[in-house]
């Protein structure tokens, strides 16, 4: 007979409280999963205050994922006795233990499970809910039109919404305190603004790979209580746990690593990626249709805008840009293979952009290659971009009867795209995780098409809208612990590109280095 598992009480010798104020930088969807709603995915709300609710489990999942990726790399699974499991607790089941059939062995293994040492509180937004509605639709890559019955809408929290965060780390007697503190510092560091950006690396909610849910924490407050000391035990008991947010008269820190007195090195980061941060200007008007007009007197079609710092700004949404890039990538691969290798095309596109098996929209070729594949998330992260310094103009248009050549009755409509000014600009941020060399080559070709205006974005591209013109780009490559940064610049449209290393002492031929990735793409497609 198997004895019942017995757990002794935790011998906690130290408690560390960390607080911060989380600010959303882009619209965020913290869905409730409520199916009985007019909106396909409504927001999760606090039932008492009607403020937005950010659950502790959502924050814990994001932090756990970031720590695992930082320590091990992207797309790897958790295993027992690793730092991430010691800090956030054991999973219900591990990948390498699911095939164990012996019940005694299962119970023996499960007896090693531990609870999370990090307590994360639910958070209620500081202000009432301010929402945005986004309409989305599935696009058929062949016809480039909306798929039938594939439209959906999302309710999003506006950028600028703030949530008070509270964490409490429990240090048990005999535990590896330095490792736990380092793990906590790495996880929370993902919420701090990245150098050169106002946003952190961690995103929350759904569609994180398409620019939603970007956020940051500017300041931290840390309290440490040694429970072996009588006075500090009393201090912890008297601590105002019910108080949300930062304390006004307590010191703050911009770096959580310094606040916890932890040293973090770049060599600890095991992630591999290719990042492209490019600045563009508009070479023609741009129109990304918005389902929500600012008032009932607005034109029939208006450009998509999102609120930033209390002001409506035109944006290039990550979902729109990702759809354009996916379609062009498929076209490039088909062209290079002369459409003779459809399975190769599908494999490459799926590996980069992800996919969801859907028999309703599958072609015969996809059915052959499906082999019961599971859904896969996109490895290409496409962020939402704010377009600065534009002007709105209304254009009246009519539909033409193709039979008579005259005006179609009742088909007068007006549109309000955004038009560029002299100093109009937008920044595109792309990140390909765990890139293969040939995938980087494909990404460079996509950048080239955007740069030259050959790849329009948004709607009504057939009448000349949606063209971009590149100004400068920074390509950051981190592969096998080696990091390189390349700069591409073009001051005027008719001038040659300047391609150089960010390191002025480098003597490498940058153009040849980039050409290597294009050669690898050709080799991959000729296999």
Coordinates of C-alpha atoms in Angstrom, one line a residue:
X1 CA 0.0 0.0 0.0
X2 CA 1.3 3.4 -0.9
X3 CA 1.6 5.9 1.9
X4 CA -0.1 9.2 1.7
X5 CA 2.2 12.1 0.8
X6 CA 3.0 14.3 3.8
X7 CA 4.1 17.9 3.5
X8 CA 5.9 19.7 6.3
X9 CA 5.2 23.4 6.9
X10 CA 7.4 25.8 5.1
X11 CA 10.2 27.2 7.2
X12 CA 10.3 30.8 5.8
X13 CA 13.2 32.8 7.0
X14 CA 12.9 35.9 4.7
X15 CA 10.2 37.7 2.8
X16 CA 10.9 40.2 0.0
X17 CA 8.2 42.5 -1.3
X18 CA 8.5 44.2 -4.7
X19 CA 6.1 46.8 -6.0
X20 CA 5.9 48.6 -9.3
X21 CA 3.4 50.5 -11.5
X22 CA 2.8 48.8 -14.8
X23 CA 1.9 51.1 -17.7
X24 CA 0.4 49.8 -21.0
X25 CA 2.2 51.1 -24.1
X26 CA 0.0 49.6 -26.7
X27 CA -3.6 48.4 -26.7
X28 CA -4.0 45.2 -24.7
X29 CA -6.6 42.4 -24.7
X30 CA -7.1 40.8 -21.4
X31 CA -10.0 38.6 -22.5
X32 CA -12.6 37.2 -20.1
X33 CA -13.6 34.3 -22.3
X34 CA -17.3 35.3 -22.0
X35 CA -19.1 33.9 -25.0
X36 CA -22.4 35.6 -24.2
X37 CA -21.4 39.0 -25.4
X38 CA -21.9 41.2 -28.4
X39 CA -18.1 41.4 -28.7
X40 CA -16.2 38.2 -29.7
X41 CA -13.6 38.7 -27.0
X42 CA -14.6 41.2 -24.2
X43 CA -12.3 42.5 -21.5
X44 CA -12.0 40.9 -18.0
X45 CA -13.5 43.3 -15.5
X46 CA -13.6 43.6 -11.7
X47 CA -17.2 42.9 -10.7
X48 CA -17.2 45.5 -7.9
X49 CA -15.4 48.6 -9.4
X50 CA -15.9 47.8 -13.1
X51 CA -12.2 48.5 -13.5
X52 CA -10.0 46.3 -15.7
X53 CA -8.6 43.2 -14.0
X54 CA -5.1 41.8 -14.5
X55 CA -4.9 38.5 -12.9
X56 CA -1.8 37.3 -11.0
X57 CA -1.8 34.1 -13.1
X58 CA -1.4 36.1 -16.3
X59 CA 1.5 38.0 -14.9
X60 CA 3.1 34.8 -13.5
X61 CA 2.8 33.1 -16.9
X62 CA 4.5 36.0 -18.7
X63 CA 7.3 36.2 -16.2
X64 CA 7.8 32.5 -16.1
X65 CA 8.0 32.3 -19.9
X66 CA 10.5 35.2 -20.0
X67 CA 12.8 33.7 -17.4
X68 CA 12.8 30.3 -19.2
X69 CA 13.6 31.9 -22.6
X70 CA 16.3 34.1 -21.1
X71 CA 18.0 31.1 -19.4
X72 CA 17.5 28.4 -22.0
X73 CA 16.5 30.1 -25.3
X74 CA 13.2 30.3 -27.2
X75 CA 10.8 27.4 -27.8
X76 CA 12.2 25.1 -25.1
X77 CA 10.2 23.4 -22.3
X78 CA 10.5 23.4 -18.6
X79 CA 12.1 20.5 -16.7
X80 CA 12.0 19.6 -13.0
X81 CA 14.6 21.2 -10.6
X82 CA 15.4 24.1 -12.9
X83 CA 15.5 27.7 -11.6
X84 CA 12.3 28.6 -13.3
X85 CA 10.4 25.7 -11.5
X86 CA 12.0 26.5 -8.2
X87 CA 10.8 30.1 -8.4
X88 CA 7.4 29.7 -10.0
X89 CA 6.6 26.2 -8.9
X90 CA 6.3 22.8 -10.6
X91 CA 4.0 22.2 -13.6
X92 CA 1.1 19.7 -13.5
X93 CA 3.1 17.5 -15.9
X94 CA 6.5 17.7 -17.6
X95 CA 7.3 16.8 -21.2
X96 CA 9.7 14.1 -20.3
X97 CA 7.4 12.5 -17.7
X98 CA 4.1 12.1 -19.6
X99 CA 4.9 8.6 -20.8
X100 CA 5.4 7.2 -17.3
X101 CA 2.8 4.5 -16.7
X102 CA 3.8 3.0 -13.4
X103 CA 1.5 4.6 -10.7
X104 CA 4.1 4.2 -7.9
X105 CA 6.7 6.0 -10.0
X106 CA 4.2 8.8 -10.8
X107 CA 3.4 9.3 -7.1
X108 CA 7.1 9.3 -6.2
X109 CA 7.8 11.9 -8.8
X110 CA 4.8 14.1 -7.9
X111 CA 5.9 14.0 -4.3
X112 CA 8.8 16.2 -5.3
X113 CA 6.5 19.0 -6.6
X114 CA 6.8 22.4 -4.9
X115 CA 4.5 25.4 -4.8
X116 CA 5.6 28.7 -6.2
X117 CA 7.9 30.8 -4.0
X118 CA 6.7 33.9 -5.7
X119 CA 3.3 35.3 -4.7
X120 CA 1.7 37.6 -7.3
X121 CA -1.4 39.6 -6.5
X122 CA -4.3 40.3 -8.9
X123 CA -4.2 43.9 -10.0
X124 CA -7.1 46.3 -10.6
X125 CA -6.5 49.2 -13.0
X126 CA -6.0 52.7 -11.4
X127 CA -8.8 54.2 -13.5
X128 CA -12.0 53.1 -15.1
X129 CA -11.9 51.2 -18.3
X130 CA -11.1 53.1 -21.5
X131 CA -11.5 50.8 -24.4
X132 CA -10.8 50.5 -28.1
X133 CA -12.5 48.1 -30.5
X134 CA -10.5 46.4 -33.3
X135 CA -12.0 44.5 -36.2
X136 CA -9.9 41.7 -37.7
X137 CA -10.5 39.3 -40.5
X138 CA -8.8 36.2 -41.9
X139 CA -7.4 36.9 -45.4
X140 CA -7.3 34.3 -48.1
X141 CA -3.7 34.3 -49.4
X142 CA -4.7 33.3 -52.9
X143 CA -7.5 35.8 -53.6
X144 CA -6.3 38.4 -51.1
X145 CA -9.8 39.0 -50.0
X146 CA -11.6 38.3 -46.7
X147 CA -12.4 34.7 -46.0
X148 CA -16.0 33.9 -45.5
X149 CA -17.4 34.1 -41.9
X150 CA -13.9 34.8 -40.6
X151 CA -14.4 38.3 -39.2
X152 CA -14.0 38.9 -35.4
X153 CA -13.6 41.9 -33.1
X154 CA -11.6 42.5 -29.9
X155 CA -12.1 44.8 -27.0
X156 CA -8.8 46.3 -26.0
X157 CA -7.6 48.4 -23.1
X158 CA -6.2 51.8 -24.3
X159 CA -2.5 52.5 -24.0
X160 CA -1.7 54.4 -20.9
X161 CA -3.8 52.2 -18.6
X162 CA -1.9 51.6 -15.3
X163 CA -1.9 48.6 -13.0
X164 CA -0.2 48.5 -9.5
X165 CA 1.9 45.3 -9.3
X166 CA 2.8 43.5 -6.0
X167 CA 5.2 40.5 -5.7
X168 CA 6.3 38.7 -2.5
X169 CA 9.2 36.3 -2.7
X170 CA 9.4 33.7 0.1
X171 CA 12.9 32.5 1.1
X172 CA 12.9 29.1 2.8
X173 CA 15.6 27.8 5.1
X174 CA 18.1 25.9 3.1
X175 CA 17.1 27.3 -0.2
X176 CA 19.5 28.9 -2.7
X177 CA 18.6 32.5 -2.0
X178 CA 21.1 34.1 -4.5
X179 CA 19.7 32.0 -7.3
X180 CA 16.1 32.9 -6.4
X181 CA 17.0 36.6 -6.2
X182 CA 18.7 36.4 -9.6
X183 CA 15.8 34.6 -11.2
X184 CA 13.4 37.2 -9.8
X185 CA 15.6 40.0 -11.1
X186 CA 15.8 38.5 -14.6
X187 CA 12.0 38.0 -14.7
X188 CA 11.1 41.5 -13.6
X189 CA 13.9 43.0 -15.7
X190 CA 11.7 42.0 -18.7
X191 CA 9.2 44.7 -17.6
X192 CA 11.8 47.5 -17.6
X193 CA 12.1 49.7 -20.7
X194 CA 14.5 48.5 -23.3
X195 CA 17.4 50.8 -24.2
X196 CA 16.2 53.2 -26.9
X197 CA 12.5 52.3 -26.3
X198 CA 9.9 53.1 -23.7
X199 CA 8.6 49.5 -23.8
X200 CA 9.7 46.4 -21.9
X201 CA 10.4 43.0 -23.5
X202 CA 7.4 41.3 -21.9
X203 CA 3.9 41.6 -23.4
X204 CA 0.6 40.7 -21.8
X205 CA -2.7 39.3 -23.1
X206 CA -3.4 37.9 -26.6
X207 CA -1.8 38.7 -29.9
X208 CA 1.4 39.6 -28.2
X209 CA 3.3 38.7 -31.4
X210 CA 1.4 41.3 -33.3
X211 CA 2.1 44.3 -31.1
X212 CA -0.6 44.1 -28.5
X213 CA 0.1 44.1 -24.8
X214 CA 3.4 46.0 -24.8
X215 CA 4.1 47.5 -21.3
X216 CA 6.8 48.8 -18.9
X217 CA 7.5 49.5 -15.3
X218 CA 9.6 52.6 -14.7
X219 CA 10.2 52.4 -10.9
X220 CA 10.4 49.7 -8.3
X221 CA 10.2 49.6 -4.5
X222 CA 11.7 46.8 -2.5
X223 CA 11.2 45.8 1.1
X224 CA 13.2 42.9 2.8
X225 CA 12.1 41.3 6.0
X226 CA 14.3 38.9 8.0
X227 CA 11.8 36.8 9.8
X228 CA 14.5 35.4 12.2
X229 CA 14.6 38.9 13.7
X230 CA 11.8 39.7 16.1
X231 CA 11.5 43.4 15.1
X232 CA 11.4 42.6 11.4
X233 CA 8.7 40.0 11.9
X234 CA 6.6 42.7 13.5
X235 CA 7.5 45.1 10.7
X236 CA 6.2 42.6 8.2
X237 CA 3.0 42.1 10.1
X238 CA 2.4 45.8 10.3
X239 CA 3.2 46.4 6.7
X240 CA 0.3 48.0 4.8
X241 CA -0.4 45.0 2.5
X242 CA -3.8 46.4 1.6
X243 CA -2.2 49.6 0.2
X244 CA -2.0 49.3 -3.6
X245 CA 0.7 51.0 -5.7
X246 CA 3.9 52.7 -4.7
X247 CA 4.4 54.4 -1.3
X248 CA 5.1 58.1 -1.8
X249 CA 7.8 58.5 0.9
X250 CA 9.8 55.3 0.2
X251 CA 12.9 55.1 -2.1
X252 CA 12.4 53.9 -5.7
X253 CA 14.8 52.2 -8.1
X254 CA 14.8 52.2 -11.9
X255 CA 16.7 48.9 -12.0
X256 CA 15.3 45.9 -10.2
X257 CA 18.7 44.2 -10.3
X258 CA 20.3 47.0 -8.4
X259 CA 17.3 47.1 -6.0
X260 CA 17.9 43.4 -5.2
X261 CA 21.7 43.8 -5.2
X262 CA 22.0 41.3 -8.0
X263 CA 24.6 41.3 -10.8
X264 CA 23.2 40.3 -14.3
X265 CA 25.5 39.6 -17.2
X266 CA 24.6 39.6 -20.9
X267 CA 26.3 36.2 -21.3
X268 CA 23.4 34.7 -19.2
X269 CA 21.0 35.5 -22.0
X270 CA 20.6 32.4 -24.2
X271 CA 18.1 33.9 -26.7
X272 CA 18.9 34.0 -30.4
X273 CA 17.2 36.5 -32.7
X274 CA 17.3 38.8 -35.6
X275 CA 15.8 42.3 -34.9
X276 CA 15.1 45.0 -37.5
X277 CA 14.4 48.5 -36.3
X278 CA 13.7 50.6 -39.3
X279 CA 12.5 54.2 -39.9
X280 CA 10.3 54.9 -42.9
X281 CA 8.4 57.8 -44.3
X282 CA 5.1 57.6 -46.3
X283 CA 5.6 57.8 -50.1
X284 CA 1.9 57.9 -50.7
X285 CA -1.4 58.1 -48.7
X286 CA -2.2 55.2 -46.4
X287 CA -5.5 53.7 -45.5
X288 CA -6.0 50.9 -43.0
X289 CA -9.7 50.6 -42.5
X290 CA -11.1 51.2 -39.0
X291 CA -14.4 49.8 -37.9
X292 CA -14.9 52.6 -35.4
X293 CA -15.3 56.2 -36.5
X294 CA -14.7 59.1 -34.1
X295 CA -18.2 60.4 -34.6
X296 CA -21.4 59.7 -36.6
X297 CA -20.5 62.4 -39.2
X298 CA -17.2 60.7 -40.2
X299 CA -16.5 59.5 -43.7
X300 CA -17.5 56.0 -44.8
X301 CA -14.0 54.8 -44.3
X302 CA -11.4 56.3 -42.0
X303 CA -7.8 55.3 -41.2
X304 CA -7.1 53.3 -38.0
X305 CA -6.2 55.4 -35.0
X306 CA -5.2 54.5 -31.5
X307 CA -4.9 56.6 -28.4
X308 CA -1.4 57.5 -27.2
X309 CA -0.9 59.8 -24.2
X310 CA -4.6 60.8 -24.5
X311 CA -4.4 61.7 -28.2
X312 CA -5.6 59.8 -31.2
X313 CA -2.7 58.8 -33.4
X314 CA -2.7 57.0 -36.8
X315 CA -1.1 53.6 -36.5
X316 CA 0.2 50.8 -38.7
X317 CA -1.2 47.8 -36.9
X318 CA 1.0 44.7 -36.4
X319 CA -1.7 42.4 -37.7
X320 CA -1.9 44.4 -41.0
X321 CA 1.8 44.5 -41.5
X322 CA 2.2 40.8 -40.6
X323 CA -0.4 39.8 -43.2
X324 CA 1.3 41.8 -45.9
X325 CA 4.7 40.3 -45.0
X326 CA 3.3 36.8 -45.0
X327 CA 1.7 37.1 -48.4
X328 CA 4.9 38.7 -49.9
X329 CA 7.1 36.0 -48.3
X330 CA 5.0 33.3 -49.9
X331 CA 5.2 35.1 -53.2
X332 CA 9.0 35.4 -53.0
X333 CA 9.5 31.7 -52.2
X334 CA 7.1 30.6 -54.9
X335 CA 9.0 32.8 -57.4
X336 CA 12.4 31.5 -56.5
X337 CA 11.2 27.9 -56.7
X338 CA 9.1 28.7 -59.9
X339 CA 6.1 27.3 -58.0
X340 CA 7.5 23.8 -58.3
X341 CA 7.8 23.2 -54.6
X342 CA 4.5 24.1 -52.9
X343 CA 5.2 21.9 -49.9
X344 CA 8.5 23.7 -49.3
X345 CA 6.7 27.1 -49.5
X346 CA 4.1 26.0 -47.0
X347 CA 6.8 24.7 -44.6
X348 CA 8.9 27.8 -44.7
X349 CA 5.9 30.2 -44.3
X350 CA 4.4 28.1 -41.5
X351 CA 7.7 28.0 -39.6
X352 CA 8.1 31.7 -39.6
X353 CA 4.6 33.1 -39.4
X354 CA 2.9 30.2 -37.6
X355 CA -0.4 28.6 -38.5
X356 CA -3.7 27.2 -37.1
X357 CA -5.0 24.0 -38.8
X358 CA -8.4 24.8 -40.2
X359 CA -9.9 22.2 -42.6
X360 CA -12.4 24.7 -43.8
X361 CA -9.7 26.8 -45.5
X362 CA -7.2 24.1 -46.3
X363 CA -6.2 23.4 -49.9
X364 CA -5.5 19.9 -51.2
X365 CA -1.8 20.6 -50.9
X366 CA -2.1 21.6 -47.3
X367 CA -4.1 18.4 -46.6
X368 CA -1.2 16.3 -47.9
X369 CA 1.3 18.1 -45.8
X370 CA -0.8 18.4 -42.7
X371 CA 0.1 15.1 -40.9
X372 CA -1.9 16.0 -37.9
X373 CA 0.3 19.0 -37.2
X374 CA -0.5 21.1 -34.1
X375 CA -1.0 24.9 -34.2
X376 CA 2.2 26.8 -34.0
X377 CA 2.8 30.4 -32.9
X378 CA 4.6 32.9 -35.1
X379 CA 8.3 33.3 -34.6
X380 CA 8.2 36.7 -36.3
X381 CA 7.2 39.4 -33.9
X382 CA 5.6 42.4 -35.6
X383 CA 5.0 45.5 -33.4
X384 CA 2.4 48.2 -33.9
X385 CA 3.8 51.5 -35.2
X386 CA 2.6 55.0 -34.6
X387 CA 2.8 57.3 -37.6
X388 CA 3.9 60.7 -36.7
X389 CA 3.1 64.1 -38.3
X390 CA 0.4 63.3 -40.8
X391 CA -2.7 65.1 -42.1
X392 CA -6.2 63.7 -42.8
X393 CA -8.0 64.5 -46.0
X394 CA -11.3 63.2 -47.3
X395 CA -11.5 61.9 -50.8
X396 CA -14.8 61.3 -52.6
X397 CA -15.0 58.3 -54.9
X398 CA -17.6 56.5 -57.0
X399 CA -18.0 52.9 -58.2
X400 CA -18.1 52.4 -62.0
X401 CA -20.5 50.0 -63.7
X402 CA -18.3 47.7 -65.7
X403 CA -21.0 47.0 -68.2
X404 CA -22.1 50.5 -69.1
X405 CA -18.9 52.3 -68.1
X406 CA -21.0 54.8 -66.2
X407 CA -21.5 55.6 -62.6
X408 CA -23.0 52.9 -60.5
X409 CA -26.3 54.1 -58.9
X410 CA -26.0 54.8 -55.2
X411 CA -22.3 54.0 -55.1
X412 CA -20.9 57.4 -54.0
X413 CA -18.6 57.0 -51.0
X414 CA -15.9 58.9 -49.3
X415 CA -12.6 57.8 -47.6
X416 CA -10.2 59.5 -45.2
X417 CA -6.7 58.2 -45.6
X418 CA -3.7 59.9 -44.0
X419 CA -1.4 61.9 -46.1
X420 CA 2.3 62.5 -45.5
X421 CA 4.0 65.8 -44.6
X422 CA 7.6 66.7 -45.0
X423 CA 8.6 65.2 -41.6
X424 CA 6.2 62.2 -41.6
X425 CA 7.9 59.1 -40.2
X426 CA 7.1 55.8 -38.6
X427 CA 9.3 53.1 -37.0
X428 CA 8.9 49.4 -37.8
X429 CA 10.1 46.8 -35.3
X430 CA 10.4 43.2 -36.5
X431 CA 12.0 40.3 -34.5
X432 CA 12.6 36.8 -35.8
X433 CA 13.3 34.3 -33.0
X434 CA 15.6 31.3 -33.4
X435 CA 16.3 32.3 -37.0
X436 CA 17.8 30.0 -39.5
X437 CA 20.3 31.7 -42.0
X438 CA 17.9 31.3 -44.9
X439 CA 15.0 32.8 -42.9
X440 CA 17.2 35.9 -42.2
X441 CA 17.7 36.1 -46.0
X442 CA 13.9 36.0 -46.6
X443 CA 13.5 38.7 -44.0
X444 CA 16.0 40.9 -45.7
X445 CA 14.1 40.6 -49.0
X446 CA 10.9 41.6 -47.2
X447 CA 12.8 44.7 -45.8
X448 CA 14.0 45.5 -49.3
X449 CA 10.5 45.4 -50.8
X450 CA 9.2 47.7 -48.0
X451 CA 12.1 50.0 -48.4
X452 CA 11.7 50.5 -52.1
X453 CA 7.9 50.9 -52.0
X454 CA 7.3 47.7 -53.9
X455 CA 5.4 46.2 -51.0
X456 CA 2.4 48.4 -50.1
X457 CA 0.6 48.1 -46.8
X458 CA -3.0 48.7 -45.9
X459 CA -6.0 48.8 -48.1
X460 CA -6.7 50.3 -51.6
X461 CA -3.1 49.6 -52.6
X462 CA -4.3 49.1 -56.2
X463 CA -4.9 52.8 -56.5
X464 CA -1.4 53.7 -55.3
X465 CA -1.8 53.9 -51.6
X466 CA 0.3 52.4 -48.8
X467 CA 3.8 52.9 -50.3
X468 CA 6.7 53.4 -47.8
X469 CA 10.2 54.8 -48.3
X470 CA 13.0 53.6 -46.1
X471 CA 15.3 56.1 -44.4
X472 CA 17.5 54.0 -42.0
X473 CA 17.5 50.5 -40.4
X474 CA 19.4 48.8 -37.6
X475 CA 19.7 45.0 -37.9
X476 CA 20.7 43.3 -34.7
X477 CA 21.8 39.7 -34.9
X478 CA 22.4 37.5 -31.9
X479 CA 23.4 34.0 -32.9
X480 CA 25.4 31.5 -30.8
X481 CA 26.3 34.1 -28.2
X482 CA 27.7 36.4 -30.9
X483 CA 26.1 39.8 -31.4
X484 CA 26.4 42.0 -34.4
X485 CA 24.7 45.3 -35.3
X486 CA 24.5 46.5 -38.8
X487 CA 23.3 49.9 -40.0
X488 CA 21.6 50.7 -43.3
X489 CA 21.1 54.4 -44.3
X490 CA 19.8 56.3 -47.3
X491 CA 19.5 60.1 -46.9
X492 CA 17.7 60.6 -50.3
X493 CA 15.6 58.5 -52.5
X494 CA 18.0 58.7 -55.5
X495 CA 21.2 58.1 -53.4
X496 CA 22.9 54.8 -52.8
X497 CA 22.5 52.8 -49.6
X498 CA 25.2 53.0 -47.0
X499 CA 25.7 49.7 -45.2
X500 CA 28.1 49.6 -42.3
X501 CA 28.8 47.9 -39.0
X502 CA 27.8 49.7 -35.8
X503 CA 31.3 49.0 -34.5
X504 CA 33.6 51.6 -36.2
X505 CA 36.7 49.4 -35.6
X506 CA 35.2 46.5 -37.6
X507 CA 36.8 45.6 -40.9
X508 CA 34.3 43.1 -42.1
X509 CA 32.6 43.5 -45.4
X510 CA 29.0 44.2 -44.3
X511 CA 27.4 43.8 -47.8
X512 CA 29.0 40.4 -48.2
X513 CA 27.8 39.3 -44.8
X514 CA 24.2 40.2 -45.7
X515 CA 24.6 38.5 -49.1
X516 CA 25.5 35.3 -47.3
X517 CA 22.0 35.0 -45.9
X518 CA 20.5 35.5 -49.3
X519 CA 22.7 32.8 -50.7
X520 CA 21.6 30.5 -47.9
X521 CA 17.9 31.1 -48.9
X522 CA 18.7 30.1 -52.5
X523 CA 20.5 26.9 -51.3
X524 CA 17.5 26.0 -49.1
X525 CA 15.0 26.4 -51.9
X526 CA 17.2 24.3 -54.3
X527 CA 17.3 21.2 -52.0

